[in-house]
Amino acid sequence: MATISNDNHQKLLIYMLTFQLQYQLLFGDAIYISGDSDYFGRWSLNQAKRMQWNQGHLWTIEIPIHDFQYKYFASTFNQPTNVEWEFGPNRLMRTTESSHIVDIWNHRKVMFQCYNPQKYPMLISGSTLDLGNNIKRVHMKQKQDISYKKIIANVIEDKVIHYQFHVKTKKHYSSSIMSLYLDTAALQNSNLSFSYKNYIVASCEGIETITKSIYQLDSHICYGYVPNDKTDFNLLKDYNVHTIVEFSSQVDQPTYSVKFGDFNYHTVNFRSNMNENYISRLCSFIQLLITKYQVIYVCNNSLSHVRKYLQVYKSLGISK
């Protein structure tokens, strides 16, 4: 917070935002911050604000509180030339409180939130390390009627984040698999809400009415329970999945493949022979289906069993 005096010698309080970015540059270069507001000259390089270098290659600056989009760039210390902008969409700042903002070059802060007035235990899974790499589910925090999870995403490695909300009640419900695109054009044109300081907010209105669950292991394998009725199969169509692999738990169940309407249905007796050769051949079979159909749905009436089987596939590296 800073103070200034007006013409009547009255002191006015100016609430400030402190920005911090750690980035090592060559001697003679500097980090600048630019934005779309009048304060920055609406992306004018000449009105971009040079940040102050500190020990440990920490760059800092104080800026009066206002709403604006911004990005960092590296350039020469005396005057911006040969500008190197950071990757990713514009950052957004919306707050009325003095704040200390710690940003990371080529990264964006993302907050996933779901409307949860019942305050059920909520989890989230997704395609980034912070979201469990589609292998495990991560617990979300609760604030009032909102469940949320904050992460920091690398916009180069995580151009698209696939994520799914899960709620635990007497039954287990899950949202559909959603996607957050962190490339500049897709995010700027999306309907995402930007509403919490400089976090990208990806929201889900609520999942209390969703009664069917389809989980995603990676971009090629979805999994869940064995489909039993027309509603189940229509849900698979909505996910654009038309190839089903059912792991049978019955010893006398034969292995076979049939064409079932729009679906290719493969039943596999996984318990008939658990030796190394059989597992290897089964993994090759799954890989063949992925090569042919791109996306497959693996199912069993025990989710704990199907997850265990899929971990065998992952360990053998069949799903890329």
Short mmCIF file of C-alpha atoms in Angstrom, two decimals:
data_model
loop_
_atom_site.label_atom_id
_atom_site.label_comp_id
_atom_site.label_asym_id
_atom_site.label_seq_id
_atom_site.Cartn_x
_atom_site.Cartn_y
_atom_site.Cartn_z
CA MET A 1 0.00 0.00 0.00
CA ALA A 2 1.34 3.42 -0.96
CA THR A 3 0.32 6.97 -0.02
CA ILE A 4 0.24 10.08 -2.18
CA SER A 5 -0.84 13.67 -1.53
CA ASN A 6 -3.40 15.45 -3.69
CA ASP A 7 -3.63 19.18 -4.39
CA ASN A 8 -5.36 19.77 -1.06
CA HIS A 9 -2.49 18.01 0.74
CA GLN A 10 -4.76 15.14 1.74
CA LYS A 11 -3.19 11.72 1.88
CA LEU A 12 -4.73 9.11 -0.35
CA LEU A 13 -4.18 5.39 0.08
CA ILE A 14 -3.19 3.50 -3.06
CA TYR A 15 -3.53 -0.27 -2.77
CA MET A 16 -0.79 -2.10 -4.62
CA LEU A 17 -0.18 -5.50 -6.17
CA THR A 18 3.30 -6.98 -5.84
CA PHE A 19 4.38 -9.26 -8.68
CA GLN A 20 7.28 -11.67 -8.40
CA LEU A 21 8.85 -13.82 -11.10
CA GLN A 22 12.04 -15.88 -10.88
CA TYR A 23 13.86 -16.07 -14.19
CA GLN A 24 17.59 -16.02 -14.98
CA LEU A 25 18.73 -13.81 -17.85
CA LEU A 26 22.03 -12.73 -19.36
CA PHE A 27 23.60 -9.56 -18.00
CA GLY A 28 22.07 -6.54 -19.73
CA ASP A 29 18.60 -8.08 -20.13
CA ALA A 30 15.50 -7.59 -18.00
CA ILE A 31 11.98 -8.85 -17.43
CA TYR A 32 9.09 -6.57 -18.32
CA ILE A 33 5.38 -6.80 -17.59
CA SER A 34 2.87 -5.53 -20.15
CA GLY A 35 -0.91 -5.43 -20.23
CA ASP A 36 -4.13 -4.28 -21.87
CA SER A 37 -4.96 -1.39 -19.52
CA ASP A 38 -4.17 2.31 -19.89
CA TYR A 39 -1.54 1.89 -17.16
CA PHE A 40 0.49 -0.25 -19.60
CA GLY A 41 -0.40 1.74 -22.70
CA ARG A 42 -2.55 -1.14 -23.90
CA TRP A 43 0.29 -3.52 -24.74
CA SER A 44 2.67 -0.73 -25.78
CA LEU A 45 6.24 -1.99 -25.50
CA ASN A 46 7.42 1.51 -24.63
CA GLN A 47 4.99 1.67 -21.70
CA ALA A 48 5.66 -1.84 -20.43
CA LYS A 49 7.00 -1.78 -16.87
CA ARG A 50 10.53 -3.05 -16.26
CA MET A 51 10.76 -5.22 -13.15
CA GLN A 52 13.49 -4.88 -10.52
CA TRP A 53 16.18 -7.54 -10.29
CA ASN A 54 16.84 -9.07 -6.83
CA GLN A 55 19.25 -11.65 -5.49
CA GLY A 56 18.40 -15.14 -6.73
CA HIS A 57 17.17 -13.80 -10.10
CA LEU A 58 13.89 -12.66 -8.56
CA TRP A 59 12.15 -9.93 -10.53
CA THR A 60 9.62 -7.81 -8.63
CA ILE A 61 7.39 -4.81 -9.23
CA GLU A 62 4.49 -3.01 -7.53
CA ILE A 63 1.45 -2.04 -9.59
CA PRO A 64 -1.71 -0.17 -8.50
CA ILE A 65 -4.74 -2.44 -8.14
CA HIS A 66 -6.96 -2.56 -11.23
CA ASP A 67 -8.41 -5.20 -13.53
CA PHE A 68 -6.16 -6.07 -16.45
CA GLN A 69 -4.74 -8.81 -18.64
CA TYR A 70 -0.98 -9.14 -18.63
CA LYS A 71 2.05 -11.13 -19.78
CA TYR A 72 5.78 -11.06 -19.17
CA PHE A 73 8.50 -10.64 -21.74
CA ALA A 74 12.30 -10.54 -21.70
CA SER A 75 14.26 -7.85 -23.49
CA THR A 76 17.22 -5.49 -23.18
CA PHE A 77 17.48 -3.51 -19.95
CA ASN A 78 17.56 0.04 -21.32
CA GLN A 79 14.76 -0.26 -23.88
CA PRO A 80 12.63 -3.18 -25.11
CA THR A 81 14.10 -4.59 -28.32
CA ASN A 82 14.19 -8.17 -29.61
CA VAL A 83 11.30 -9.03 -27.31
CA GLU A 84 10.84 -12.63 -26.09
CA TRP A 85 7.27 -13.12 -24.84
CA GLU A 86 6.43 -15.98 -22.51
CA PHE A 87 4.25 -18.76 -23.97
CA GLY A 88 0.60 -19.23 -23.14
CA PRO A 89 -2.58 -17.16 -22.96
CA ASN A 90 -2.77 -13.73 -21.39
CA ARG A 91 -2.77 -13.76 -17.62
CA LEU A 92 -5.69 -12.05 -15.87
CA MET A 93 -5.70 -10.01 -12.68
CA ARG A 94 -8.98 -9.32 -10.91
CA THR A 95 -8.89 -8.43 -7.24
CA THR A 96 -9.75 -5.57 -4.90
CA GLU A 97 -7.24 -6.59 -2.23
CA SER A 98 -3.53 -5.95 -1.93
CA SER A 99 -1.85 -9.19 -2.95
CA HIS A 100 1.59 -10.70 -3.47
CA ILE A 101 1.48 -12.52 -6.82
CA VAL A 102 4.13 -15.18 -7.47
CA ASP A 103 4.16 -16.24 -11.12
CA ILE A 104 6.27 -18.77 -13.02
CA TRP A 105 7.51 -18.19 -16.58
CA ASN A 106 5.52 -20.26 -19.12
CA HIS A 107 3.17 -21.53 -16.40
CA ARG A 108 -0.40 -20.66 -15.49
CA LYS A 109 -2.34 -21.01 -12.27
CA VAL A 110 -5.53 -23.02 -12.73
CA MET A 111 -8.36 -23.52 -10.26
CA PHE A 112 -10.83 -26.34 -10.90
CA GLN A 113 -14.07 -25.86 -9.03
CA CYS A 114 -17.41 -27.60 -8.76
CA TYR A 115 -20.67 -26.40 -7.20
CA ASN A 116 -21.19 -28.65 -4.18
CA PRO A 117 -23.70 -27.18 -1.69
CA GLN A 118 -24.21 -30.61 -0.08
CA LYS A 119 -20.49 -30.56 0.81
CA TYR A 120 -19.98 -34.13 -0.32
CA PRO A 121 -16.37 -35.41 -0.31
CA MET A 122 -15.09 -34.38 -3.73
CA LEU A 123 -12.14 -35.60 -5.78
CA ILE A 124 -10.69 -34.72 -9.15
CA SER A 125 -8.59 -36.71 -11.62
CA GLY A 126 -6.84 -35.52 -14.72
CA SER A 127 -3.98 -35.67 -17.17
CA THR A 128 -1.40 -33.63 -15.20
CA LEU A 129 0.85 -34.68 -12.33
CA ASP A 130 -1.04 -32.47 -9.86
CA LEU A 131 -4.29 -34.16 -10.92
CA GLY A 132 -2.93 -37.69 -10.57
CA ASN A 133 -1.95 -38.40 -14.20
CA ASN A 134 -5.32 -40.14 -14.73
CA ILE A 135 -4.14 -42.88 -12.37
CA LYS A 136 -5.27 -41.65 -8.97
CA ARG A 137 -7.86 -39.19 -7.74
CA VAL A 138 -6.91 -36.10 -5.78
CA HIS A 139 -8.97 -34.66 -2.92
CA MET A 140 -10.47 -31.22 -3.39
CA LYS A 141 -10.84 -28.52 -0.74
CA GLN A 142 -14.18 -27.04 0.25
CA LYS A 143 -15.03 -23.34 0.74
CA GLN A 144 -18.68 -22.53 1.35
CA ASP A 145 -20.62 -24.21 -1.51
CA ILE A 146 -17.61 -24.72 -3.78
CA SER A 147 -15.17 -27.63 -3.97
CA TYR A 148 -11.89 -26.59 -5.56
CA LYS A 149 -8.37 -27.69 -6.49
CA LYS A 150 -5.54 -25.31 -7.46
CA ILE A 151 -2.63 -26.35 -9.66
CA ILE A 152 0.17 -24.73 -11.65
CA ALA A 153 0.24 -25.93 -15.27
CA ASN A 154 3.13 -25.81 -17.71
CA VAL A 155 1.59 -24.30 -20.86
CA ILE A 156 4.18 -25.99 -23.08
CA GLU A 157 3.77 -29.52 -21.70
CA ASP A 158 0.09 -29.25 -20.71
CA LYS A 159 -1.50 -27.56 -23.71
CA VAL A 160 -4.66 -29.57 -23.05
CA ILE A 161 -5.70 -30.75 -19.59
CA HIS A 162 -8.34 -33.50 -19.42
CA TYR A 163 -10.09 -33.63 -16.07
CA GLN A 164 -13.04 -35.22 -14.30
CA PHE A 165 -14.83 -34.53 -11.02
CA HIS A 166 -15.86 -37.31 -8.63
CA VAL A 167 -18.23 -37.20 -5.65
CA LYS A 168 -18.58 -39.83 -2.95
CA THR A 169 -22.04 -40.38 -1.50
CA LYS A 170 -23.81 -43.68 -0.87
CA LYS A 171 -23.10 -44.19 -4.56
CA HIS A 172 -20.16 -42.95 -6.58
CA TYR A 173 -20.90 -40.29 -9.20
CA SER A 174 -18.60 -38.67 -11.73
CA SER A 175 -18.82 -35.85 -14.21
CA SER A 176 -18.09 -36.26 -17.87
CA ILE A 177 -14.46 -35.92 -18.95
CA MET A 178 -13.80 -32.26 -19.72
CA SER A 179 -10.92 -30.49 -21.44
CA LEU A 180 -9.14 -27.23 -20.68
CA TYR A 181 -7.13 -25.84 -23.60
CA LEU A 182 -4.18 -23.71 -22.53
CA ASP A 183 -3.07 -22.59 -25.98
CA THR A 184 -3.68 -18.89 -26.48
CA ALA A 185 -6.37 -18.88 -29.17
CA ALA A 186 -8.55 -21.62 -27.68
CA LEU A 187 -8.53 -20.16 -24.19
CA GLN A 188 -9.20 -16.57 -25.29
CA ASN A 189 -12.22 -17.75 -27.31
CA SER A 190 -13.57 -20.12 -24.65
CA ASN A 191 -16.45 -19.50 -22.26
CA LEU A 192 -14.32 -20.09 -19.19
CA SER A 193 -14.85 -17.79 -16.25
CA PHE A 194 -11.89 -15.76 -15.04
CA SER A 195 -12.87 -14.66 -11.59
CA TYR A 196 -10.25 -15.37 -8.93
CA LYS A 197 -7.18 -13.12 -8.85
CA ASN A 198 -4.88 -14.45 -11.57
CA TYR A 199 -6.24 -18.01 -11.67
CA ILE A 200 -7.83 -19.56 -14.74
CA VAL A 201 -11.06 -21.00 -13.37
CA ALA A 202 -12.47 -24.19 -14.92
CA SER A 203 -15.93 -24.83 -13.50
CA CYS A 204 -18.56 -27.54 -13.37
CA GLU A 205 -22.06 -26.48 -12.32
CA GLY A 206 -22.72 -29.66 -10.36
CA ILE A 207 -22.75 -33.43 -10.77
CA GLU A 208 -25.43 -34.52 -8.35
CA THR A 209 -27.74 -35.61 -11.21
CA ILE A 210 -25.13 -37.68 -13.07
CA THR A 211 -25.62 -41.38 -12.39
CA LYS A 212 -23.21 -43.07 -14.76
CA SER A 213 -19.42 -43.03 -14.64
CA ILE A 214 -16.88 -43.32 -17.41
CA TYR A 215 -13.27 -42.86 -16.36
CA GLN A 216 -10.29 -42.05 -18.54
CA LEU A 217 -6.89 -43.71 -18.22
CA ASP A 218 -5.30 -41.76 -21.08
CA SER A 219 -6.19 -40.47 -24.54
CA HIS A 220 -6.82 -44.01 -25.86
CA ILE A 221 -8.37 -45.98 -22.98
CA CYS A 222 -11.57 -45.28 -21.06
CA TYR A 223 -12.83 -47.69 -18.44
CA GLY A 224 -15.75 -48.38 -16.10
CA TYR A 225 -18.54 -50.82 -15.37
CA VAL A 226 -19.99 -53.25 -17.92
CA PRO A 227 -22.78 -51.49 -19.89
CA ASN A 228 -26.18 -53.04 -19.14
CA ASP A 229 -28.85 -51.03 -20.95
CA LYS A 230 -29.54 -48.55 -23.73
CA THR A 231 -28.68 -45.60 -21.48
CA ASP A 232 -25.22 -47.04 -20.83
CA PHE A 233 -24.54 -47.54 -24.53
CA ASN A 234 -25.84 -44.07 -25.41
CA LEU A 235 -23.42 -42.63 -22.84
CA LEU A 236 -20.55 -44.44 -24.56
CA LYS A 237 -21.69 -42.95 -27.88
CA ASP A 238 -21.60 -39.51 -26.29
CA TYR A 239 -17.95 -40.18 -25.46
CA ASN A 240 -17.42 -41.31 -29.08
CA VAL A 241 -16.41 -44.78 -27.86
CA HIS A 242 -17.57 -47.71 -30.02
CA THR A 243 -15.12 -50.48 -29.07
CA ILE A 244 -15.74 -52.33 -25.80
CA VAL A 245 -13.42 -54.83 -24.12
CA GLU A 246 -15.09 -56.69 -21.24
CA PHE A 247 -12.89 -58.53 -18.76
CA SER A 248 -14.87 -61.58 -17.69
CA SER A 249 -14.63 -62.73 -14.08
CA GLN A 250 -16.16 -66.15 -14.78
CA VAL A 251 -13.81 -69.07 -15.28
CA ASP A 252 -16.08 -70.75 -17.85
CA GLN A 253 -16.68 -67.57 -19.88
CA PRO A 254 -15.26 -67.97 -23.42
CA THR A 255 -13.28 -65.26 -25.17
CA TYR A 256 -15.09 -63.94 -28.26
CA SER A 257 -15.76 -60.86 -30.42
CA VAL A 258 -19.10 -59.72 -31.84
CA LYS A 259 -20.59 -56.76 -33.71
CA PHE A 260 -23.32 -55.29 -31.50
CA GLY A 261 -25.16 -52.47 -33.26
CA ASP A 262 -22.67 -49.58 -33.53
CA PHE A 263 -20.26 -51.32 -31.16
CA ASN A 264 -17.42 -53.79 -31.51
CA TYR A 265 -17.78 -55.92 -28.38
CA HIS A 266 -14.86 -58.09 -27.22
CA THR A 267 -15.20 -60.39 -24.22
CA VAL A 268 -11.90 -61.57 -22.72
CA ASN A 269 -11.55 -64.30 -20.10
CA PHE A 270 -8.72 -62.80 -18.09
CA ARG A 271 -8.77 -65.50 -15.38
CA SER A 272 -8.29 -68.50 -17.64
CA ASN A 273 -4.53 -68.19 -17.80
CA MET A 274 -2.51 -65.62 -15.83
CA ASN A 275 0.96 -66.59 -16.97
CA GLU A 276 3.38 -64.07 -18.45
CA ASN A 277 2.82 -65.22 -22.03
CA TYR A 278 -0.94 -64.80 -21.77
CA ILE A 279 -0.64 -61.28 -20.31
CA SER A 280 1.78 -60.31 -23.06
CA ARG A 281 -0.60 -61.58 -25.75
CA LEU A 282 -3.53 -59.79 -24.12
CA CYS A 283 -1.58 -56.52 -24.03
CA SER A 284 -0.75 -56.96 -27.72
CA PHE A 285 -4.45 -57.49 -28.39
CA ILE A 286 -5.36 -54.26 -26.58
CA GLN A 287 -2.69 -52.38 -28.48
CA LEU A 288 -4.06 -53.76 -31.76
CA LEU A 289 -7.53 -52.45 -30.88
CA ILE A 290 -6.11 -49.03 -29.99
CA THR A 291 -4.24 -48.90 -33.30
CA LYS A 292 -7.41 -49.81 -35.21
CA TYR A 293 -10.06 -47.88 -33.27
CA GLN A 294 -8.03 -45.13 -31.51
CA VAL A 295 -10.23 -45.19 -28.38
CA ILE A 296 -11.50 -48.24 -26.50
CA TYR A 297 -13.63 -48.80 -23.39
CA VAL A 298 -12.37 -51.47 -20.96
CA CYS A 299 -14.93 -52.71 -18.46
CA ASN A 300 -15.59 -55.12 -15.61
CA ASN A 301 -18.22 -55.21 -12.87
CA SER A 302 -15.44 -54.63 -10.35
CA LEU A 303 -13.68 -51.29 -10.80
CA SER A 304 -10.87 -52.40 -8.48
CA HIS A 305 -10.20 -55.35 -10.81
CA VAL A 306 -10.28 -53.33 -14.01
CA ARG A 307 -7.90 -50.72 -12.54
CA LYS A 308 -5.52 -53.51 -11.55
CA TYR A 309 -5.59 -54.96 -15.07
CA LEU A 310 -5.01 -51.55 -16.64
CA GLN A 311 -2.01 -50.94 -14.44
CA VAL A 312 -0.46 -54.05 -16.00
CA TYR A 313 -0.93 -52.47 -19.42
CA LYS A 314 0.57 -49.18 -18.29
CA SER A 315 3.57 -50.92 -16.75
CA LEU A 316 4.24 -52.68 -20.05
CA GLY A 317 3.99 -49.38 -21.91
CA ILE A 318 1.29 -50.40 -24.38
CA SER A 319 -0.70 -47.17 -24.13
CA LYS A 320 1.14 -44.18 -25.54
#
